[in-house]
Amino acid sequence: MLWSTFHIDCKACTHVDNMKNMADLWFFRSGTHPLDVALVVQNLEDIAPLLSVLGQHAPHIRSLHLYTLTDDFKPLEVLQMDFRMLERLAIHVLGSGSVDGVVAPWPSGVTVQAFSSASTLSEISLHGSRIPLVCFALPRAHMTHLDATARGVGEMLQMLQHPPNLAHLFITVDDWDGILPGVISLRVHHSRLRTFHCRFAARNSPSFLDCLIFPSLEALAILPSETSVPLSLDLLERSSARLKKLRLYPLWGMVQPLPDVSAFKQPSLSRLQELDIINPASGTFEAFCNAIASDPGFLPELRALAVGLREDADLVVYTRQVVQLVAVSFEKRLSVAVCASLCSLRVAWPPQSTVDLQLEPSALKSFQAVKNSGVEVYVGGDSDECVSLI
């Protein structure tokens, strides 16, 4: 039997020698089969015997997920592991460099060489570490998927300029470092990027979006800050992009004004297949639903619509309004056109509100009609423990 997936939890740092012997046996049974390894540890230095075994099998590790309380990677660097087959690397750090609750900055000019041999690396996820991504010596020729935090907009722009084959970027812009006048005039053109998910910290300005051109963009989500925007129509127009997936987040604690109906008829949005809306504002959402109900040519390729509702003082009343709009509009759409593309319809709200929510019988009837047409319908609490009311 070939064993290929291993999850090793060493948080307690006890019986490391026994763990090392067991790992030696497990890895030996895998032969040279590609390995998927997850390692949970407080400090890499505490499990040196286990790391030595890992190093022997590093040449056929395909994915490595590392969960640690510190960002000291010297124990890995000393072993000079050969990660020639590594395709996916995920590093999650909690409490890195913390002294009395204060995180010390990463020393300038110091790079992490532990993964420099990963010449086939295509996916990387880095969260919680004080080490800037640019300080990891990582081969980037084959990198297609990046999920990380940028220390300021400048670092984010640098990330975009270097991996030539980057297709999917999930980025959190952590600190606002300001943009120099000369930088804002720079155009960052990435011809292969298809997914751009960006989360702003509270102080961030959206002005750097003016730098970006993504002609191949298919999926967009912007989690806005207090001063940023949930959707940059200028970015889409400038890029001549044709989105397939769009996720619209509101400012925290607020409702989300949707773009005007006419915006959804522009080339950049007219071919949407998946649309996810959080806390839509009643007025613009009603106009959107009216277009869904009355115009068969409006978003003709839409396959999935998800509407998520967050906590609000009038959540019950607001939820009933949204549910009614969605139910009636999609039942009408089915009556005026064959919606062969529609596969999924979802409306979800905080699960604790379900007990107080009584939906109108007419809404339930409309959703049932949509479901009977072959569409997967979920209406209920946003939790795995909740069941659909339909």
Tab-separated table of C-alpha atoms in Angstrom:
chain	number	residue	atom	x	y	z
A	1	MET	CA	0.000	0.000	0.000
A	2	LEU	CA	1.276	3.466	-0.928
A	3	TRP	CA	0.699	6.209	1.645
A	4	SER	CA	0.759	9.706	0.231
A	5	THR	CA	-1.047	12.074	2.644
A	6	PHE	CA	0.336	12.871	6.097
A	7	HIS	CA	-0.891	15.246	8.824
A	8	ILE	CA	1.627	15.471	11.672
A	9	ASP	CA	0.643	17.403	14.806
A	10	CYS	CA	3.625	18.227	17.027
A	11	LYS	CA	2.227	21.158	19.012
A	12	ALA	CA	2.952	19.444	22.335
A	13	CYS	CA	6.611	18.823	21.374
A	14	THR	CA	6.584	15.554	23.344
A	15	HIS	CA	7.890	12.182	22.206
A	16	VAL	CA	9.615	13.767	19.227
A	17	ASP	CA	11.920	10.755	18.820
A	18	ASN	CA	8.919	8.417	18.660
A	19	MET	CA	7.276	10.730	16.163
A	20	LYS	CA	10.465	10.722	14.106
A	21	ASN	CA	10.551	6.898	14.034
A	22	MET	CA	6.897	6.671	13.054
A	23	ALA	CA	7.346	9.267	10.312
A	24	ASP	CA	10.356	7.349	9.015
A	25	LEU	CA	8.169	4.252	8.698
A	26	TRP	CA	5.268	6.122	7.112
A	27	PHE	CA	7.398	7.938	4.567
A	28	PHE	CA	9.313	4.751	3.732
A	29	ARG	CA	6.051	3.062	2.769
A	30	SER	CA	5.345	5.845	0.295
A	31	GLY	CA	8.371	4.973	-1.799
A	32	THR	CA	8.886	7.787	-4.292
A	33	HIS	CA	5.168	8.479	-4.631
A	34	PRO	CA	4.304	12.224	-4.479
A	35	LEU	CA	3.608	13.264	-0.877
A	36	ASP	CA	1.133	15.760	0.580
A	37	VAL	CA	2.376	16.775	4.040
A	38	ALA	CA	0.795	18.994	6.720
A	39	LEU	CA	2.946	19.824	9.743
A	40	VAL	CA	1.590	21.529	12.891
A	41	VAL	CA	4.304	22.683	15.298
A	42	GLN	CA	5.086	25.416	17.817
A	43	ASN	CA	8.683	25.881	16.715
A	44	LEU	CA	10.585	24.094	13.961
A	45	GLU	CA	13.699	24.000	16.122
A	46	ASP	CA	11.918	21.717	18.601
A	47	ILE	CA	11.376	18.949	16.038
A	48	ALA	CA	14.833	18.749	14.444
A	49	PRO	CA	14.852	14.881	14.407
A	50	LEU	CA	11.536	14.825	12.558
A	51	LEU	CA	12.741	17.461	10.093
A	52	SER	CA	15.757	15.306	9.246
A	53	VAL	CA	13.381	12.528	8.165
A	54	LEU	CA	11.296	15.005	6.217
A	55	GLY	CA	14.448	16.189	4.475
A	56	GLN	CA	15.221	12.686	3.212
A	57	HIS	CA	11.863	12.572	1.443
A	58	ALA	CA	11.706	16.229	0.393
A	59	PRO	CA	12.468	15.431	-3.284
A	60	HIS	CA	9.029	13.834	-3.668
A	61	ILE	CA	6.943	16.179	-1.502
A	62	ARG	CA	4.252	17.619	-3.772
A	63	SER	CA	2.481	19.881	-1.254
A	64	LEU	CA	3.567	21.213	2.128
A	65	HIS	CA	1.254	22.926	4.630
A	66	LEU	CA	3.167	24.366	7.568
A	67	TYR	CA	1.383	25.685	10.668
A	68	THR	CA	3.717	27.216	13.266
A	69	LEU	CA	3.796	29.785	16.068
A	70	THR	CA	7.041	31.378	14.882
A	71	ASP	CA	8.527	32.342	11.544
A	72	ASP	CA	12.011	30.968	12.219
A	73	PHE	CA	12.809	28.835	9.171
A	74	LYS	CA	16.533	28.383	9.906
A	75	PRO	CA	16.061	24.701	10.917
A	76	LEU	CA	14.791	24.070	7.381
A	77	GLU	CA	17.530	26.160	5.782
A	78	VAL	CA	20.262	24.212	7.606
A	79	LEU	CA	19.006	20.950	6.103
A	80	GLN	CA	19.036	22.431	2.573
A	81	MET	CA	16.035	20.357	1.561
A	82	ASP	CA	15.562	19.496	-2.083
A	83	PHE	CA	11.974	20.470	-2.918
A	84	ARG	CA	12.296	19.726	-6.628
A	85	MET	CA	8.714	18.363	-6.860
A	86	LEU	CA	6.990	20.904	-4.597
A	87	GLU	CA	3.948	22.434	-6.304
A	88	ARG	CA	1.910	23.844	-3.397
A	89	LEU	CA	3.280	25.626	-0.327
A	90	ALA	CA	1.105	27.023	2.487
A	91	ILE	CA	2.580	28.737	5.548
A	92	HIS	CA	0.376	29.923	8.414
A	93	VAL	CA	2.122	31.671	11.308
A	94	LEU	CA	0.645	32.877	14.608
A	95	GLY	CA	2.586	35.168	16.927
A	96	SER	CA	5.660	35.529	14.712
A	97	GLY	CA	8.430	37.642	16.220
A	98	SER	CA	6.223	38.762	19.095
A	99	VAL	CA	7.898	40.206	22.188
A	100	ASP	CA	5.443	41.277	24.908
A	101	GLY	CA	2.748	41.529	22.268
A	102	VAL	CA	4.868	43.686	19.951
A	103	VAL	CA	5.869	42.186	16.612
A	104	ALA	CA	9.459	42.994	15.717
A	105	PRO	CA	9.954	43.989	12.070
A	106	TRP	CA	11.730	41.578	9.774
A	107	PRO	CA	15.416	42.575	9.353
A	108	SER	CA	16.046	44.450	6.130
A	109	GLY	CA	17.868	42.488	3.447
A	110	VAL	CA	17.404	39.067	5.091
A	111	THR	CA	15.884	36.405	2.830
A	112	VAL	CA	14.463	32.970	3.630
A	113	GLN	CA	16.219	30.345	1.498
A	114	ALA	CA	14.413	27.259	2.843
A	115	PHE	CA	12.268	26.820	-0.289
A	116	SER	CA	14.608	28.187	-2.948
A	117	SER	CA	14.922	24.744	-4.570
A	118	ALA	CA	11.169	24.532	-5.301
A	119	SER	CA	11.583	25.059	-9.033
A	120	THR	CA	8.111	23.664	-9.867
A	121	LEU	CA	6.225	25.736	-7.268
A	122	SER	CA	2.882	26.892	-8.682
A	123	GLU	CA	0.727	27.754	-5.637
A	124	ILE	CA	1.709	29.635	-2.485
A	125	SER	CA	-0.312	30.786	0.513
A	126	LEU	CA	1.389	32.898	3.189
A	127	HIS	CA	-0.494	34.272	6.196
A	128	GLY	CA	0.445	35.589	9.627
A	129	SER	CA	4.168	35.928	9.068
A	130	ARG	CA	5.987	39.212	9.598
A	131	ILE	CA	8.261	38.223	6.707
A	132	PRO	CA	7.330	40.066	3.505
A	133	LEU	CA	6.657	37.737	0.610
A	134	VAL	CA	9.451	39.384	-1.371
A	135	CYS	CA	11.907	38.186	1.315
A	136	PHE	CA	11.178	34.536	0.517
A	137	ALA	CA	13.577	33.210	-2.109
A	138	LEU	CA	10.967	31.453	-4.236
A	139	PRO	CA	11.236	30.448	-7.889
A	140	ARG	CA	8.380	32.279	-9.600
A	141	ALA	CA	8.523	31.100	-13.186
A	142	HIS	CA	5.697	28.579	-12.679
A	143	MET	CA	3.734	30.433	-9.984
A	144	THR	CA	0.053	30.633	-10.958
A	145	HIS	CA	-1.736	31.019	-7.605
A	146	LEU	CA	-0.795	33.485	-4.844
A	147	ASP	CA	-2.644	34.076	-1.568
A	148	ALA	CA	-0.777	36.482	0.711
A	149	THR	CA	-0.668	39.757	2.612
A	150	ALA	CA	1.109	42.772	1.169
A	151	ARG	CA	2.792	45.293	3.465
A	152	GLY	CA	1.468	48.266	1.609
A	153	VAL	CA	0.417	48.933	-1.943
A	154	GLY	CA	3.985	49.165	-3.210
A	155	GLU	CA	4.667	45.549	-2.266
A	156	MET	CA	1.418	44.448	-3.889
A	157	LEU	CA	2.369	46.128	-7.153
A	158	GLN	CA	5.757	44.434	-6.937
A	159	MET	CA	4.052	41.053	-6.530
A	160	LEU	CA	2.071	41.680	-9.695
A	161	GLN	CA	5.100	42.583	-11.761
A	162	HIS	CA	7.259	39.527	-11.092
A	163	PRO	CA	5.389	36.180	-11.471
A	164	PRO	CA	4.859	36.172	-15.272
A	165	ASN	CA	2.358	33.293	-15.219
A	166	LEU	CA	0.300	34.437	-12.222
A	167	ALA	CA	-3.372	33.651	-12.884
A	168	HIS	CA	-5.046	33.871	-9.466
A	169	LEU	CA	-4.228	36.541	-6.863
A	170	PHE	CA	-5.855	36.661	-3.417
A	171	ILE	CA	-4.299	39.605	-1.609
A	172	THR	CA	-4.785	41.571	1.599
A	173	VAL	CA	-3.277	45.054	1.506
A	174	ASP	CA	-2.408	45.349	5.177
A	175	ASP	CA	-0.953	48.820	5.689
A	176	TRP	CA	-1.339	52.008	3.737
A	177	ASP	CA	2.153	53.181	2.840
A	178	GLY	CA	1.015	55.972	0.545
A	179	ILE	CA	1.707	56.082	-3.165
A	180	LEU	CA	4.283	58.444	-4.530
A	181	PRO	CA	3.120	60.613	-7.439
A	182	GLY	CA	5.531	58.819	-9.758
A	183	VAL	CA	4.201	55.393	-8.820
A	184	ILE	CA	0.534	56.168	-9.459
A	185	SER	CA	1.354	56.988	-13.082
A	186	LEU	CA	2.856	53.531	-13.528
A	187	ARG	CA	0.640	51.070	-15.403
A	188	VAL	CA	0.815	47.493	-14.121
A	189	HIS	CA	-0.308	45.351	-17.045
A	190	HIS	CA	-0.713	41.645	-16.283
A	191	SER	CA	-2.006	39.818	-19.319
A	192	ARG	CA	-2.604	36.405	-17.677
A	193	LEU	CA	-4.285	37.315	-14.387
A	194	ARG	CA	-7.785	35.797	-14.320
A	195	THR	CA	-8.750	36.112	-10.632
A	196	PHE	CA	-8.247	39.220	-8.485
A	197	HIS	CA	-9.540	39.169	-4.898
A	198	CYS	CA	-8.369	42.173	-2.886
A	199	ARG	CA	-9.074	43.077	0.736
A	200	PHE	CA	-8.248	46.560	2.012
A	201	ALA	CA	-7.313	47.516	5.559
A	202	ALA	CA	-9.270	50.422	7.032
A	203	ARG	CA	-6.758	53.131	6.103
A	204	ASN	CA	-6.181	52.070	2.529
A	205	SER	CA	-6.982	54.317	-0.391
A	206	PRO	CA	-8.337	52.775	-3.588
A	207	SER	CA	-6.275	55.058	-5.803
A	208	PHE	CA	-3.802	52.321	-6.757
A	209	LEU	CA	-6.583	50.569	-8.704
A	210	ASP	CA	-5.924	53.230	-11.335
A	211	CYS	CA	-2.559	51.537	-11.970
A	212	LEU	CA	-3.955	48.141	-12.933
A	213	ILE	CA	-4.781	46.609	-16.305
A	214	PHE	CA	-5.954	42.977	-16.375
A	215	PRO	CA	-7.230	42.129	-19.883
A	216	SER	CA	-7.800	38.434	-19.037
A	217	LEU	CA	-9.682	39.095	-15.789
A	218	GLU	CA	-12.608	36.708	-15.228
A	219	ALA	CA	-13.240	36.833	-11.451
A	220	LEU	CA	-13.233	39.942	-9.246
A	221	ALA	CA	-13.889	40.556	-5.547
A	222	ILE	CA	-12.937	43.697	-3.636
A	223	LEU	CA	-13.486	43.831	0.125
A	224	PRO	CA	-13.499	47.594	0.590
A	225	SER	CA	-12.075	49.835	3.277
A	226	GLU	CA	-13.708	52.976	4.647
A	227	THR	CA	-12.541	54.959	1.625
A	228	SER	CA	-12.293	52.346	-1.113
A	229	VAL	CA	-14.811	50.947	-3.554
A	230	PRO	CA	-16.468	47.507	-3.850
A	231	LEU	CA	-16.317	47.529	-7.629
A	232	SER	CA	-14.023	49.410	-9.971
A	233	LEU	CA	-15.886	49.794	-13.248
A	234	ASP	CA	-12.977	51.906	-14.504
A	235	LEU	CA	-10.619	48.968	-13.961
A	236	LEU	CA	-12.887	46.689	-15.989
A	237	GLU	CA	-13.345	49.208	-18.790
A	238	ARG	CA	-9.645	50.053	-18.947
A	239	SER	CA	-8.758	46.353	-19.061
A	240	SER	CA	-11.492	45.462	-21.592
A	241	ALA	CA	-12.187	42.566	-19.232
A	242	ARG	CA	-15.096	40.148	-19.572
A	243	LEU	CA	-16.008	38.991	-16.081
A	244	LYS	CA	-17.514	35.581	-15.392
A	245	LYS	CA	-17.559	35.829	-11.579
A	246	LEU	CA	-18.228	38.892	-9.422
A	247	ARG	CA	-18.485	39.169	-5.641
A	248	LEU	CA	-19.746	42.465	-4.228
A	249	TYR	CA	-18.899	43.252	-0.602
A	250	PRO	CA	-20.316	46.296	1.210
A	251	LEU	CA	-18.468	48.591	3.545
A	252	TRP	CA	-18.617	47.002	6.992
A	253	GLY	CA	-21.948	47.607	8.706
A	254	MET	CA	-23.513	49.136	5.598
A	255	VAL	CA	-25.660	47.989	2.703
A	256	GLN	CA	-24.248	47.525	-0.777
A	257	PRO	CA	-25.541	49.865	-3.504
A	258	LEU	CA	-25.456	47.818	-6.685
A	259	PRO	CA	-24.168	49.245	-9.941
A	260	ASP	CA	-26.861	50.700	-12.146
A	261	VAL	CA	-28.721	48.172	-14.306
A	262	SER	CA	-27.073	49.729	-17.351
A	263	ALA	CA	-23.632	48.757	-15.961
A	264	PHE	CA	-24.615	45.085	-16.045
A	265	LYS	CA	-25.359	45.498	-19.754
A	266	GLN	CA	-21.827	46.672	-20.534
A	267	PRO	CA	-19.441	44.133	-22.136
A	268	SER	CA	-17.426	43.810	-18.914
A	269	LEU	CA	-20.410	42.472	-16.912
A	270	SER	CA	-23.014	41.318	-19.420
A	271	ARG	CA	-21.608	37.759	-19.588
A	272	LEU	CA	-21.505	37.139	-15.844
A	273	GLN	CA	-22.018	33.509	-14.873
A	274	GLU	CA	-21.728	33.786	-11.084
A	275	LEU	CA	-22.803	36.781	-8.984
A	276	ASP	CA	-22.457	36.969	-5.207
A	277	ILE	CA	-23.937	40.010	-3.437
A	278	ILE	CA	-23.576	40.813	0.265
A	279	ASN	CA	-26.140	43.150	1.897
A	280	PRO	CA	-27.647	44.711	-1.237
A	281	ALA	CA	-29.294	48.116	-0.830
A	282	SER	CA	-33.059	47.847	-1.288
A	283	GLY	CA	-33.460	50.468	-4.032
A	284	THR	CA	-30.733	49.333	-6.424
A	285	PHE	CA	-31.443	45.667	-5.693
A	286	GLU	CA	-35.108	46.138	-6.595
A	287	ALA	CA	-34.072	47.666	-9.933
A	288	PHE	CA	-31.731	44.701	-10.493
A	289	CYS	CA	-34.502	42.188	-9.740
A	290	ASN	CA	-36.950	44.036	-12.009
A	291	ALA	CA	-34.444	43.680	-14.856
A	292	ILE	CA	-34.077	39.964	-14.071
A	293	ALA	CA	-37.864	39.547	-14.203
A	294	SER	CA	-38.667	41.592	-17.301
A	295	ASP	CA	-35.658	41.373	-19.626
A	296	PRO	CA	-34.720	37.894	-20.946
A	297	GLY	CA	-31.527	39.407	-22.387
A	298	PHE	CA	-30.342	40.695	-19.003
A	299	LEU	CA	-27.409	38.566	-17.780
A	300	PRO	CA	-28.350	35.728	-20.157
A	301	GLU	CA	-25.487	33.450	-19.042
A	302	LEU	CA	-26.085	33.763	-15.289
A	303	ARG	CA	-25.636	30.331	-13.704
A	304	ALA	CA	-25.534	31.160	-9.999
A	305	LEU	CA	-26.796	34.021	-7.852
A	306	ALA	CA	-26.045	34.171	-4.128
A	307	VAL	CA	-27.362	36.904	-1.848
A	308	GLY	CA	-25.902	37.094	1.653
A	309	LEU	CA	-27.399	39.167	4.460
A	310	ARG	CA	-25.503	40.374	7.523
A	311	GLU	CA	-26.518	41.641	10.942
A	312	ASP	CA	-28.758	44.687	10.830
A	313	ALA	CA	-31.144	46.424	13.216
A	314	ASP	CA	-34.060	45.599	10.907
A	315	LEU	CA	-32.640	42.301	9.665
A	316	VAL	CA	-35.938	40.403	9.740
A	317	VAL	CA	-37.857	43.038	7.758
A	318	TYR	CA	-34.931	43.569	5.377
A	319	THR	CA	-34.515	39.827	4.801
A	320	ARG	CA	-38.207	39.395	3.978
A	321	GLN	CA	-37.942	42.188	1.398
A	322	VAL	CA	-34.871	40.664	-0.259
A	323	VAL	CA	-36.327	37.155	-0.243
A	324	GLN	CA	-39.573	38.391	-1.804
A	325	LEU	CA	-37.713	40.283	-4.542
A	326	VAL	CA	-35.548	37.285	-5.465
A	327	ALA	CA	-38.427	34.805	-5.388
A	328	VAL	CA	-40.821	36.823	-7.541
A	329	SER	CA	-38.216	38.024	-10.043
A	330	PHE	CA	-36.831	34.579	-10.840
A	331	GLU	CA	-40.271	32.969	-11.074
A	332	LYS	CA	-41.236	35.682	-13.574
A	333	ARG	CA	-37.997	35.177	-15.479
A	334	LEU	CA	-38.809	31.507	-15.866
A	335	SER	CA	-42.253	32.412	-17.193
A	336	VAL	CA	-40.933	34.706	-19.943
A	337	ALA	CA	-37.815	32.783	-20.975
A	338	VAL	CA	-36.192	29.399	-20.697
A	339	CYS	CA	-33.345	29.950	-18.200
A	340	ALA	CA	-31.273	27.000	-19.302
A	341	SER	CA	-28.127	28.509	-17.812
A	342	LEU	CA	-29.416	29.041	-14.245
A	343	CYS	CA	-28.225	26.269	-11.925
A	344	SER	CA	-28.125	27.726	-8.429
A	345	LEU	CA	-30.070	30.324	-6.442
A	346	ARG	CA	-29.148	31.070	-2.831
A	347	VAL	CA	-30.358	33.548	-0.197
A	348	ALA	CA	-28.771	33.209	3.248
A	349	TRP	CA	-28.800	35.204	6.469
A	350	PRO	CA	-27.256	34.927	9.981
A	351	PRO	CA	-28.515	31.587	11.350
A	352	GLN	CA	-29.630	33.007	14.700
A	353	SER	CA	-32.284	35.061	12.906
A	354	THR	CA	-34.020	32.051	11.364
A	355	VAL	CA	-36.274	31.497	14.393
A	356	ASP	CA	-37.717	35.004	14.056
A	357	LEU	CA	-38.174	34.869	10.316
A	358	GLN	CA	-41.488	33.821	8.810
A	359	LEU	CA	-41.455	34.013	5.017
A	360	GLU	CA	-44.507	34.942	3.009
A	361	PRO	CA	-46.313	31.909	1.518
A	362	SER	CA	-46.153	33.583	-1.908
A	363	ALA	CA	-42.337	33.745	-1.694
A	364	LEU	CA	-42.097	30.100	-0.711
A	365	LYS	CA	-44.394	29.181	-3.608
A	366	SER	CA	-42.275	31.166	-6.075
A	367	PHE	CA	-39.044	29.543	-4.876
A	368	GLN	CA	-40.664	26.120	-5.138
A	369	ALA	CA	-41.593	26.851	-8.751
A	370	VAL	CA	-37.978	27.794	-9.486
A	371	LYS	CA	-36.765	24.630	-7.776
A	372	ASN	CA	-39.221	22.497	-9.754
A	373	SER	CA	-37.667	23.839	-12.953
A	374	GLY	CA	-34.392	22.103	-12.056
A	375	VAL	CA	-32.582	24.928	-10.265
A	376	GLU	CA	-30.806	24.179	-6.979
A	377	VAL	CA	-32.424	26.533	-4.439
A	378	TYR	CA	-31.258	27.316	-0.911
A	379	VAL	CA	-33.099	29.786	1.301
A	380	GLY	CA	-32.118	29.766	4.962
A	381	GLY	CA	-29.468	30.361	7.609
A	382	ASP	CA	-25.855	30.718	6.534
A	383	SER	CA	-24.556	27.683	8.394
A	384	ASP	CA	-23.889	24.021	7.681
A	385	GLU	CA	-26.253	23.208	10.537
A	386	CYS	CA	-29.186	24.994	8.876
A	387	VAL	CA	-31.511	23.490	6.293
A	388	SER	CA	-33.218	25.210	3.413
A	389	LEU	CA	-36.780	26.433	3.941
A	390	ILE	CA	-37.588	25.317	0.394
